[in-house]
Amino acid sequence: MNGTMNSRRILLIIGGGIAAYKACELVRLLRKQGADVTCVLTEGGAHFVTAMTLAALSENPVHTTLWDLKNEVEMGHIQLSRQADLVVVCPATADLMARMAGGIANDLATTLLLATDKPVLAVPAMNVRMWHHPATVRNIATLRGDGVSVMEPDDGAMACGEFGPGRLPEPIAIVEEIARMLGLCASTSSARSGSGESTDHDPARPEPVEGAEPVEGAEPVEGCLAGKHVLITAGPTHEPIDPVRYIANRSSGKQGFAIAAAAARAGARVTLIAGPVNLDTPQGVTRIDVETARQMSAAVEAALPADVAIMVAAVADWRSAGEAAQKIKKDGSGQVPPLQLVENPDILASLCQSDRRPALVVGFAAETNDVLDHARAKLLRKGADWIVANDVATHAMGGEINGLHIVTAAGVESLPELPKAAAAAALIERIADAIA
Ligand code: CTP
């Protein structure tokens, strides 16, 4: 298996709560990233998921008891707790966290947690009142004071019928947090660790994890794009048909915004030309909002010159030939009004031909089939230096993960499937190398 977490060892402790079923999905996603996952199932956890399921998904034996003498001979609990790179408790129930905070070691999971010398991530899931109970608040403050990272639970409807914070975060968000703790990406964290923090439950900035070595390609060197102007387009365009209707596509803008954030972190001056999306502007980025392809084209032109252009936007290929000034009404005859389309300007192709062409022009290609063939054809047709292709049949637009293929005249580099922030960081690092 090939991924960014290649051969990183994760010891996953599954507590006894309804959210335990989501631990199965977490194991699957971690394996997909190439991590080596060993599961420890508590007695409570075994009421919700079976050791068999976890063994099949992790492709490793599952440990359930401290009194397994065979394992004490072959691999004692001390070794099990120390051979991991990271210990993850998911779901971390109120009871499990209370025992962790109290230093109690009365089963395999808590014994491992007391014996480990590795970073620990707890992912809580419990009823909203249990989450707000002073005992839980106290225990979480103690754990954080002891250096345990505790993720913030999600808000929402719960299996018990109540509503509020306490839901297990989505498995993909947990994978991102694990990647961050392993030093594999620098996405914003919802976990906190360290001492001297207040006991409320507000998320805060991540702390760097001691001993986590960054992996090549995961995060560009700070300042590697210093002094460069990077121009990025992102999101869809909306092409009006009449004052209430428009032609659009499913682009969320997340990948383009993540690239803008990564470029800004690398020290670039970043101009982000964004179609209609519901995303916050990344720190340090100048954002220009547009609606249509023609507005995007004009905004790109106005933002030149640039050293690098990364055209991530899913620009609508066509627009309505004539936008109706008033809402088009049904006339009662059952006749469908004709919708005449005309082609939009190709922003990328025009930029490549422009006499103000940036030194490096990178296009994107969202494809459903023959991904690399289409990307190679696009590279030639548009005149770009690189086309970054992604398979939108595998990863639906709007999702959190991307598997990018960087297609250049020299060949193809396929990145592993990554959370979008990590994919953005890897791409920016390659761009910085290319223009250095
Ligand atoms: N692009 C652009 N202007 C357009 C259409 C696309 O700048 N009018 C850019 C996109 O931002 C992307 C690249 O061109 O970087 C490829 O976009 P895509 O929609 O995949 O290419 P098309 O030329 O539209 O090809 P097709 O839809 O036929 O696959």
Tab-separated table of C-alpha atoms and ligand atoms in Angstrom:
chain	number	residue	atom	x	y	z
A	1	MET	CA	0.000	0.000	0.000
A	2	ASN	CA	1.341	3.411	-0.937
A	3	GLY	CA	0.369	6.647	0.811
A	4	THR	CA	1.605	9.570	2.834
A	5	MET	CA	1.350	7.641	6.058
A	6	ASN	CA	3.439	4.848	4.614
A	7	SER	CA	4.600	2.520	7.381
A	8	ARG	CA	3.644	4.987	10.151
A	9	ARG	CA	2.418	2.846	13.068
A	10	ILE	CA	-0.800	3.771	14.785
A	11	LEU	CA	-2.112	2.063	17.869
A	12	LEU	CA	-5.869	2.605	17.822
A	13	ILE	CA	-7.792	2.087	21.067
A	14	ILE	CA	-11.524	1.693	20.539
A	15	GLY	CA	-13.688	2.635	23.500
A	16	GLY	CA	-17.230	1.506	24.261
A	17	GLY	CA	-19.625	3.939	22.625
A	18	ILE	CA	-22.016	3.916	19.706
A	19	ALA	CA	-19.430	5.907	17.702
A	20	ALA	CA	-17.169	2.830	17.772
A	21	TYR	CA	-18.575	1.864	14.398
A	22	LYS	CA	-16.909	4.951	12.929
A	23	ALA	CA	-13.559	3.576	14.121
A	24	CYS	CA	-13.949	0.945	11.371
A	25	GLU	CA	-14.072	3.694	8.747
A	26	LEU	CA	-11.098	5.372	10.419
A	27	VAL	CA	-9.088	2.138	10.130
A	28	ARG	CA	-10.029	1.871	6.444
A	29	LEU	CA	-8.968	5.460	5.699
A	30	LEU	CA	-5.691	5.092	7.597
A	31	ARG	CA	-4.878	1.868	5.748
A	32	LYS	CA	-5.645	3.657	2.475
A	33	GLN	CA	-2.978	6.207	3.431
A	34	GLY	CA	-0.509	3.366	3.997
A	35	ALA	CA	-0.501	3.474	7.822
A	36	ASP	CA	0.093	0.320	9.807
A	37	VAL	CA	-2.827	0.116	12.251
A	38	THR	CA	-2.991	-2.092	15.327
A	39	CYS	CA	-6.315	-2.094	17.147
A	40	VAL	CA	-6.982	-2.510	20.844
A	41	LEU	CA	-10.645	-3.172	21.521
A	42	THR	CA	-11.944	-2.444	25.035
A	43	GLU	CA	-14.593	-4.640	26.604
A	44	GLY	CA	-17.135	-1.865	26.011
A	45	GLY	CA	-15.984	-1.352	22.423
A	46	ALA	CA	-16.543	-5.044	21.738
A	47	HIS	CA	-20.272	-4.495	22.388
A	48	PHE	CA	-20.373	-2.237	19.335
A	49	VAL	CA	-17.817	-3.630	16.851
A	50	THR	CA	-16.159	-7.017	16.591
A	51	ALA	CA	-12.470	-7.856	16.748
A	52	MET	CA	-13.019	-9.784	13.503
A	53	THR	CA	-14.104	-6.634	11.613
A	54	LEU	CA	-11.161	-4.647	12.911
A	55	ALA	CA	-8.700	-7.440	12.145
A	56	ALA	CA	-10.015	-7.698	8.582
A	57	LEU	CA	-9.826	-3.930	8.025
A	58	SER	CA	-6.452	-3.402	9.735
A	59	GLU	CA	-4.902	-6.659	8.454
A	60	ASN	CA	-3.354	-6.999	11.920
A	61	PRO	CA	-4.247	-9.018	15.013
A	62	VAL	CA	-6.603	-7.183	17.382
A	63	HIS	CA	-5.725	-7.049	21.074
A	64	THR	CA	-8.502	-7.288	23.626
A	65	THR	CA	-7.089	-8.384	26.954
A	66	LEU	CA	-4.210	-7.729	29.271
A	67	TRP	CA	-4.217	-11.370	30.274
A	68	ASP	CA	-3.242	-12.772	26.920
A	69	LEU	CA	-0.134	-14.669	28.079
A	70	LYS	CA	0.847	-15.626	24.548
A	71	ASN	CA	1.179	-11.949	23.732
A	72	GLU	CA	3.066	-11.235	26.951
A	73	VAL	CA	5.663	-13.743	25.777
A	74	GLU	CA	5.721	-12.663	22.135
A	75	MET	CA	4.928	-8.973	22.637
A	76	GLY	CA	4.331	-7.498	26.079
A	77	HIS	CA	1.991	-4.605	26.688
A	78	ILE	CA	4.951	-2.249	27.169
A	79	GLN	CA	6.277	-3.070	23.707
A	80	LEU	CA	2.807	-2.753	22.156
A	81	SER	CA	2.490	0.749	23.623
A	82	ARG	CA	5.921	1.874	22.476
A	83	GLN	CA	6.311	0.477	19.000
A	84	ALA	CA	3.600	2.859	17.715
A	85	ASP	CA	4.359	6.326	16.337
A	86	LEU	CA	1.044	7.603	17.676
A	87	VAL	CA	-1.628	6.273	20.035
A	88	VAL	CA	-5.189	7.220	19.087
A	89	VAL	CA	-8.177	6.697	21.378
A	90	CYS	CA	-11.330	6.688	19.266
A	91	PRO	CA	-13.975	6.920	20.445
A	92	ALA	CA	-12.695	8.276	23.741
A	93	THR	CA	-15.639	7.802	26.076
A	94	ALA	CA	-16.170	9.835	29.254
A	95	ASP	CA	-15.266	6.767	31.292
A	96	LEU	CA	-12.088	5.998	29.356
A	97	MET	CA	-10.913	9.612	29.604
A	98	ALA	CA	-11.703	9.683	33.344
A	99	ARG	CA	-9.545	6.596	33.828
A	100	MET	CA	-6.788	8.084	31.658
A	101	ALA	CA	-6.877	11.320	33.651
A	102	GLY	CA	-6.745	9.377	36.920
A	103	GLY	CA	-3.818	7.227	35.829
A	104	ILE	CA	-5.889	4.080	36.292
A	105	ALA	CA	-4.624	0.972	34.510
A	106	ASN	CA	-7.309	-1.636	34.962
A	107	ASP	CA	-7.529	-3.041	31.455
A	108	LEU	CA	-5.313	-3.403	28.395
A	109	ALA	CA	-6.252	0.018	26.895
A	110	THR	CA	-5.564	2.054	30.035
A	111	THR	CA	-2.420	0.068	30.829
A	112	LEU	CA	-1.056	0.823	27.363
A	113	LEU	CA	-1.944	4.498	27.755
A	114	LEU	CA	-0.110	4.692	31.057
A	115	ALA	CA	2.923	2.835	29.708
A	116	THR	CA	3.301	4.642	26.392
A	117	ASP	CA	6.055	7.138	25.635
A	118	LYS	CA	4.404	8.262	22.373
A	119	PRO	CA	2.019	11.162	21.608
A	120	VAL	CA	-1.620	10.390	22.371
A	121	LEU	CA	-4.671	11.704	20.529
A	122	ALA	CA	-8.082	11.300	22.176
A	123	VAL	CA	-11.167	11.683	19.988
A	124	PRO	CA	-14.124	12.121	22.328
A	125	ALA	CA	-17.682	11.014	21.632
A	126	MET	CA	-20.405	11.097	24.232
A	127	ASN	CA	-23.777	12.517	25.166
A	128	VAL	CA	-23.875	16.334	25.271
A	129	ARG	CA	-24.561	16.446	29.046
A	130	MET	CA	-21.709	14.062	29.726
A	131	TRP	CA	-19.467	16.314	27.610
A	132	HIS	CA	-20.481	19.400	29.588
A	133	HIS	CA	-20.355	17.660	32.991
A	134	PRO	CA	-17.803	19.337	35.291
A	135	ALA	CA	-16.103	15.962	35.825
A	136	THR	CA	-15.506	15.538	32.087
A	137	VAL	CA	-14.401	19.162	31.717
A	138	ARG	CA	-11.974	18.596	34.586
A	139	ASN	CA	-10.688	15.322	33.147
A	140	ILE	CA	-10.098	16.846	29.724
A	141	ALA	CA	-8.210	19.753	31.270
A	142	THR	CA	-6.076	17.219	33.176
A	143	LEU	CA	-5.399	15.202	30.018
A	144	ARG	CA	-4.436	18.322	28.086
A	145	GLY	CA	-2.231	19.373	30.965
A	146	ASP	CA	-0.563	15.956	30.711
A	147	GLY	CA	0.173	16.595	27.017
A	148	VAL	CA	-2.653	14.521	25.496
A	149	SER	CA	-4.225	16.072	22.385
A	150	VAL	CA	-7.994	16.043	22.719
A	151	MET	CA	-10.040	16.751	19.596
A	152	GLU	CA	-13.161	18.857	19.821
A	153	PRO	CA	-16.295	16.778	19.213
A	154	ASP	CA	-18.731	17.825	16.487
A	155	ASP	CA	-22.029	19.537	17.191
A	156	GLY	CA	-25.297	18.004	16.082
A	157	ALA	CA	-28.001	15.396	16.592
A	158	MET	CA	-26.894	12.412	18.632
A	159	ALA	CA	-27.734	8.731	18.581
A	160	CYS	CA	-29.415	9.252	21.998
A	161	GLY	CA	-31.819	11.817	20.503
A	162	GLU	CA	-30.247	14.898	22.107
A	163	PHE	CA	-28.494	17.724	20.307
A	164	GLY	CA	-25.204	19.531	20.917
A	165	PRO	CA	-21.470	18.952	21.084
A	166	GLY	CA	-20.357	15.374	21.708
A	167	ARG	CA	-20.568	13.703	18.299
A	168	LEU	CA	-17.449	11.982	17.074
A	169	PRO	CA	-15.750	14.173	14.429
A	170	GLU	CA	-15.936	12.811	10.882
A	171	PRO	CA	-13.300	10.101	10.270
A	172	ILE	CA	-11.650	12.237	7.565
A	173	ALA	CA	-11.151	15.067	10.078
A	174	ILE	CA	-9.583	12.544	12.462
A	175	VAL	CA	-7.248	11.369	9.668
A	176	GLU	CA	-6.223	14.991	9.082
A	177	GLU	CA	-5.497	15.457	12.779
A	178	ILE	CA	-3.459	12.237	12.826
A	179	ALA	CA	-1.515	13.415	9.753
A	180	ARG	CA	-0.835	16.696	11.500
A	181	MET	CA	0.365	14.964	14.656
A	182	LEU	CA	2.640	12.768	12.565
A	183	GLY	CA	4.078	15.925	11.018
A	184	LEU	CA	2.569	15.128	7.608
A	185	CYS	CA	0.454	18.238	7.092
A	186	ALA	CA	-0.219	21.526	8.791
A	187	SER	CA	-3.969	21.802	8.560
A	188	THR	CA	-5.852	23.766	11.205
A	189	SER	CA	-6.456	21.554	14.151
A	190	SER	CA	-9.419	21.054	16.420
A	191	ALA	CA	-7.276	19.374	19.062
A	192	ARG	CA	-5.396	20.974	21.906
A	193	SER	CA	-2.547	19.737	23.956
A	194	GLY	CA	-0.084	21.090	26.460
A	195	SER	CA	-0.500	22.584	29.859
A	196	GLY	CA	-1.795	25.756	31.402
A	197	GLU	CA	-4.866	26.044	29.159
A	198	SER	CA	-8.308	27.055	30.271
A	199	THR	CA	-10.877	24.339	30.769
A	200	ASP	CA	-13.493	25.516	28.304
A	201	HIS	CA	-13.979	23.562	25.084
A	202	ASP	CA	-13.066	26.123	22.435
A	203	PRO	CA	-10.790	24.883	19.660
A	204	ALA	CA	-7.366	26.536	19.428
A	205	ARG	CA	-4.282	26.455	17.261
A	206	PRO	CA	-2.322	23.198	17.039
A	207	GLU	CA	0.878	22.829	18.971
A	208	PRO	CA	3.851	21.390	17.110
A	209	VAL	CA	4.341	17.790	18.189
A	210	GLU	CA	7.734	17.058	19.579
A	211	GLY	CA	9.559	14.335	17.736
A	212	ALA	CA	7.332	14.422	14.643
A	213	GLU	CA	9.611	14.595	11.604
A	214	PRO	CA	8.176	16.298	8.529
A	215	VAL	CA	8.026	14.127	5.447
A	216	GLU	CA	9.311	15.279	2.090
A	217	GLY	CA	6.491	16.629	-0.028
A	218	ALA	CA	4.121	17.178	2.879
A	219	GLU	CA	4.714	20.847	3.625
A	220	PRO	CA	6.785	23.326	1.615
A	221	VAL	CA	9.694	25.061	3.238
A	222	GLU	CA	8.600	28.312	4.829
A	223	GLY	CA	9.553	31.231	2.594
A	224	CYS	CA	10.266	29.071	-0.461
A	225	LEU	CA	7.948	31.325	-2.531
A	226	ALA	CA	9.030	34.588	-0.882
A	227	GLY	CA	8.952	37.493	-3.324
A	228	LYS	CA	6.793	35.601	-5.855
A	229	HIS	CA	3.319	36.587	-6.982
A	230	VAL	CA	1.060	33.553	-7.315
A	231	LEU	CA	-2.255	33.953	-9.120
A	232	ILE	CA	-4.901	31.307	-8.422
A	233	THR	CA	-8.423	30.785	-9.737
A	234	ALA	CA	-10.806	28.604	-7.732
A	235	GLY	CA	-14.393	27.457	-7.466
A	236	PRO	CA	-17.092	27.263	-10.112
A	237	THR	CA	-18.461	30.052	-12.242
A	238	HIS	CA	-22.159	30.832	-12.413
A	239	GLU	CA	-23.546	31.749	-15.824
A	240	PRO	CA	-26.927	33.484	-15.552
A	241	ILE	CA	-29.852	32.392	-17.661
A	242	ASP	CA	-32.226	34.952	-16.187
A	243	PRO	CA	-32.244	36.919	-12.898
A	244	VAL	CA	-33.044	33.774	-10.869
A	245	ARG	CA	-31.423	30.884	-12.767
A	246	TYR	CA	-27.873	30.037	-13.688
A	247	ILE	CA	-25.619	27.319	-15.135
A	248	ALA	CA	-23.144	25.972	-12.555
A	249	ASN	CA	-21.088	22.933	-11.597
A	250	ARG	CA	-20.216	21.036	-8.437
A	251	SER	CA	-16.842	22.640	-7.709
A	252	SER	CA	-16.558	23.589	-4.009
A	253	GLY	CA	-13.376	25.657	-4.367
A	254	LYS	CA	-11.758	23.751	-1.471
A	255	GLN	CA	-8.715	22.549	-3.428
A	256	GLY	CA	-8.007	25.994	-4.915
A	257	PHE	CA	-8.398	27.688	-1.511
A	258	ALA	CA	-6.091	25.100	0.067
A	259	ILE	CA	-3.495	25.832	-2.624
A	260	ALA	CA	-3.826	29.569	-1.978
A	261	ALA	CA	-3.329	28.956	1.752
A	262	ALA	CA	-0.264	26.780	1.108
A	263	ALA	CA	1.237	29.367	-1.276
A	264	ALA	CA	0.724	32.125	1.305
A	265	ARG	CA	2.340	29.967	3.988
A	266	ALA	CA	5.274	29.492	1.618
A	267	GLY	CA	5.721	33.274	1.608
A	268	ALA	CA	4.137	34.164	-1.766
A	269	ARG	CA	1.969	37.195	-2.453
A	270	VAL	CA	-1.228	35.403	-3.415
A	271	THR	CA	-4.128	36.707	-5.508
A	272	LEU	CA	-7.079	34.335	-5.352
A	273	ILE	CA	-9.827	34.876	-7.903
A	274	ALA	CA	-12.798	32.997	-6.558
A	275	GLY	CA	-16.050	31.980	-8.157
A	276	PRO	CA	-19.145	31.762	-5.921
A	277	VAL	CA	-18.095	29.543	-2.993
A	278	ASN	CA	-18.844	29.362	0.680
A	279	LEU	CA	-15.301	29.417	2.056
A	280	ASP	CA	-13.303	31.706	4.308
A	281	THR	CA	-10.400	33.606	2.771
A	282	PRO	CA	-7.110	31.954	3.773
A	283	GLN	CA	-4.799	34.049	5.908
A	284	GLY	CA	-2.510	36.361	3.962
A	285	VAL	CA	-4.392	35.958	0.661
A	286	THR	CA	-5.912	38.751	-1.469
A	287	ARG	CA	-9.277	37.490	-2.677
A	288	ILE	CA	-11.277	38.816	-5.614
A	289	ASP	CA	-14.798	37.435	-5.899
A	290	VAL	CA	-16.337	36.960	-9.328
A	291	GLU	CA	-19.415	35.227	-10.641
A	292	THR	CA	-19.022	34.501	-14.343
A	293	ALA	CA	-16.244	33.197	-16.604
A	294	ARG	CA	-15.967	36.572	-18.304
A	295	GLN	CA	-15.534	38.319	-14.949
A	296	MET	CA	-12.935	35.726	-13.951
A	297	SER	CA	-11.090	36.283	-17.215
A	298	ALA	CA	-11.027	40.063	-16.670
A	299	ALA	CA	-9.897	39.634	-13.045
A	300	VAL	CA	-7.029	37.347	-14.120
A	301	GLU	CA	-5.891	39.897	-16.676
A	302	ALA	CA	-6.062	42.716	-14.120
A	303	ALA	CA	-4.007	40.704	-11.602
A	304	LEU	CA	-1.049	40.221	-13.991
A	305	PRO	CA	1.911	40.165	-13.929
A	306	ALA	CA	2.448	37.029	-11.871
A	307	ASP	CA	5.300	34.565	-11.495
A	308	VAL	CA	3.028	31.550	-11.258
A	309	ALA	CA	-0.592	30.988	-12.294
A	310	ILE	CA	-2.536	28.019	-10.938
A	311	MET	CA	-5.893	27.750	-12.649
A	312	VAL	CA	-7.924	25.508	-10.373
A	313	ALA	CA	-11.351	26.958	-11.178
A	314	ALA	CA	-13.946	24.786	-12.860
A	315	VAL	CA	-14.896	27.444	-15.373
A	316	ALA	CA	-18.253	26.865	-17.060
A	317	ASP	CA	-17.533	26.018	-20.690
A	318	TRP	CA	-20.726	27.622	-21.914
A	319	ARG	CA	-23.029	30.471	-21.001
A	320	SER	CA	-26.496	31.386	-22.130
A	321	ALA	CA	-26.402	33.293	-25.436
A	322	GLY	CA	-28.641	36.005	-24.076
A	323	GLU	CA	-29.377	36.536	-20.384
A	324	ALA	CA	-33.080	37.288	-20.061
A	325	ALA	CA	-33.699	40.593	-18.319
A	326	GLN	CA	-36.730	39.149	-16.558
A	327	LYS	CA	-37.531	35.731	-15.158
A	328	ILE	CA	-38.490	33.360	-17.964
A	329	LYS	CA	-42.096	32.195	-17.345
A	330	LYS	CA	-43.939	29.079	-18.454
A	331	ASP	CA	-46.440	30.165	-21.089
A	332	GLY	CA	-48.899	27.319	-20.405
A	333	SER	CA	-48.430	25.700	-23.805
A	334	GLY	CA	-46.068	23.006	-22.478
A	335	GLN	CA	-43.377	24.339	-24.825
A	336	VAL	CA	-39.854	24.300	-23.367
A	337	PRO	CA	-38.029	27.601	-23.909
A	338	PRO	CA	-34.944	27.203	-26.105
A	339	LEU	CA	-31.627	27.626	-24.254
A	340	GLN	CA	-29.006	28.796	-26.690
A	341	LEU	CA	-25.436	28.378	-25.412
A	342	VAL	CA	-22.239	30.121	-26.487
A	343	GLU	CA	-18.703	29.217	-25.519
A	344	ASN	CA	-16.957	31.070	-22.710
A	345	PRO	CA	-13.433	32.460	-23.098
A	346	ASP	CA	-10.765	29.895	-22.246
A	347	ILE	CA	-8.914	31.775	-19.502
A	348	LEU	CA	-6.062	29.289	-19.235
A	349	ALA	CA	-5.420	29.050	-22.974
A	350	SER	CA	-5.506	32.849	-23.362
A	351	LEU	CA	-3.114	33.305	-20.450
A	352	CYS	CA	-0.681	30.825	-22.005
A	353	GLN	CA	-0.690	32.839	-25.236
A	354	SER	CA	-0.503	36.208	-23.533
A	355	ASP	CA	2.667	38.271	-23.761
A	356	ARG	CA	2.394	38.600	-19.983
A	357	ARG	CA	2.411	34.808	-19.544
A	358	PRO	CA	3.680	33.850	-16.038
A	359	ALA	CA	6.890	31.806	-15.961
A	360	LEU	CA	4.947	28.762	-14.763
A	361	VAL	CA	1.339	28.141	-15.757
A	362	VAL	CA	-0.453	25.236	-14.107
A	363	GLY	CA	-3.891	24.112	-15.235
A	364	PHE	CA	-6.216	21.625	-13.575
A	365	ALA	CA	-8.291	18.925	-15.173
A	366	ALA	CA	-11.203	17.222	-13.464
A	367	GLU	CA	-11.872	14.047	-15.441
A	368	THR	CA	-14.210	11.104	-15.063
A	369	ASN	CA	-12.359	8.713	-17.391
A	370	ASP	CA	-9.027	8.239	-19.203
A	371	VAL	CA	-7.673	10.792	-16.753
A	372	LEU	CA	-4.042	10.878	-17.865
A	373	ASP	CA	-4.813	10.771	-21.600
A	374	HIS	CA	-7.202	13.708	-21.276
A	375	ALA	CA	-4.674	15.586	-19.140
A	376	ARG	CA	-1.873	15.086	-21.687
A	377	ALA	CA	-4.159	16.289	-24.471
A	378	LYS	CA	-5.137	19.330	-22.386
A	379	LEU	CA	-1.494	20.167	-21.706
A	380	LEU	CA	-0.860	20.467	-25.434
A	381	ARG	CA	-4.164	22.086	-26.343
A	382	LYS	CA	-3.942	24.816	-23.685
A	383	GLY	CA	-0.185	25.391	-23.822
A	384	ALA	CA	0.202	25.047	-20.034
A	385	ASP	CA	3.437	23.899	-18.385
A	386	TRP	CA	1.662	21.455	-16.116
A	387	ILE	CA	-1.798	20.005	-15.932
A	388	VAL	CA	-2.826	18.654	-12.549
A	389	ALA	CA	-5.421	15.983	-13.148
A	390	ASN	CA	-7.819	14.471	-10.681
A	391	ASP	CA	-10.340	11.703	-11.103
A	392	VAL	CA	-13.747	13.072	-10.162
A	393	ALA	CA	-15.325	9.658	-10.684
A	394	THR	CA	-13.322	8.347	-7.677
A	395	HIS	CA	-13.414	11.522	-5.618
A	396	ALA	CA	-16.605	13.430	-6.165
A	397	MET	CA	-16.145	17.172	-6.499
A	398	GLY	CA	-16.669	18.886	-3.171
A	399	GLY	CA	-15.069	16.083	-1.116
A	400	GLU	CA	-12.160	16.347	1.308
A	401	ILE	CA	-9.609	14.093	-0.428
A	402	ASN	CA	-7.832	14.319	-3.755
A	403	GLY	CA	-5.492	12.052	-5.679
A	404	LEU	CA	-3.554	14.433	-7.944
A	405	HIS	CA	-1.491	13.552	-11.014
A	406	ILE	CA	0.978	16.218	-12.126
A	407	VAL	CA	1.307	15.887	-15.891
A	408	THR	CA	4.188	17.710	-17.581
A	409	ALA	CA	6.020	17.334	-20.891
A	410	ALA	CA	8.572	15.243	-18.987
A	411	GLY	CA	6.076	12.731	-17.584
A	412	VAL	CA	3.602	12.168	-14.785
A	413	GLU	CA	4.000	12.291	-11.033
A	414	SER	CA	1.076	10.763	-9.181
A	415	LEU	CA	0.650	11.926	-5.597
A	416	PRO	CA	-1.058	9.588	-3.144
A	417	GLU	CA	-4.622	10.253	-2.072
A	418	LEU	CA	-4.399	13.080	0.424
A	419	PRO	CA	-6.580	15.492	2.344
A	420	LYS	CA	-6.824	18.613	0.172
A	421	ALA	CA	-4.577	20.693	2.459
A	422	ALA	CA	-1.794	18.107	2.211
A	423	ALA	CA	-2.239	17.766	-1.564
A	424	ALA	CA	-1.987	21.567	-1.835
A	425	ALA	CA	1.189	21.644	0.252
A	426	ALA	CA	2.792	18.929	-1.881
A	427	LEU	CA	1.905	20.804	-5.079
A	428	ILE	CA	3.248	24.128	-3.784
A	429	GLU	CA	6.490	22.461	-2.799
A	430	ARG	CA	6.915	21.146	-6.353
A	431	ILE	CA	6.072	24.554	-7.798
A	432	ALA	CA	8.647	26.252	-5.555
A	433	ASP	CA	11.264	23.720	-6.707
A	434	ALA	CA	10.348	24.292	-10.361
A	435	ILE	CA	10.730	28.075	-10.263
A	436	ALA	CA	13.694	28.196	-7.872
B	1	CTP	N1	-10.268	26.662	-17.977
B	1	CTP	C1	-10.249	28.022	-18.179
B	1	CTP	N2	-11.244	28.603	-18.905
B	1	CTP	C2	-12.243	27.861	-19.414
B	1	CTP	C3	-12.258	26.462	-19.209
B	1	CTP	C4	-11.252	25.901	-18.470
B	1	CTP	O1	-9.332	28.695	-17.689
B	1	CTP	N3	-13.186	28.441	-20.111
B	1	CTP	C5	-9.134	26.064	-17.228
B	1	CTP	C6	-9.516	25.465	-15.903
B	1	CTP	O2	-9.384	26.398	-14.853
B	1	CTP	C7	-8.513	24.338	-15.784
B	1	CTP	C8	-8.273	23.911	-17.226
B	1	CTP	O3	-8.648	25.015	-18.013
B	1	CTP	O4	-7.285	24.786	-15.282
B	1	CTP	C9	-9.013	22.716	-17.667
B	1	CTP	O5	-10.370	22.873	-17.403
B	1	CTP	P1	-11.423	21.818	-17.949
B	1	CTP	O6	-12.788	22.299	-17.635
B	1	CTP	O7	-11.020	20.457	-17.476
B	1	CTP	O8	-11.064	21.911	-19.485
B	1	CTP	P2	-11.919	22.187	-20.715
B	1	CTP	O9	-11.077	22.948	-21.667
B	1	CTP	O10	-13.201	22.786	-20.328
B	1	CTP	O11	-12.090	20.739	-21.299
B	1	CTP	P3	-13.308	19.700	-21.168
B	1	CTP	O12	-14.373	20.367	-20.349
B	1	CTP	O13	-13.693	19.468	-22.567
B	1	CTP	O14	-12.700	18.516	-20.488
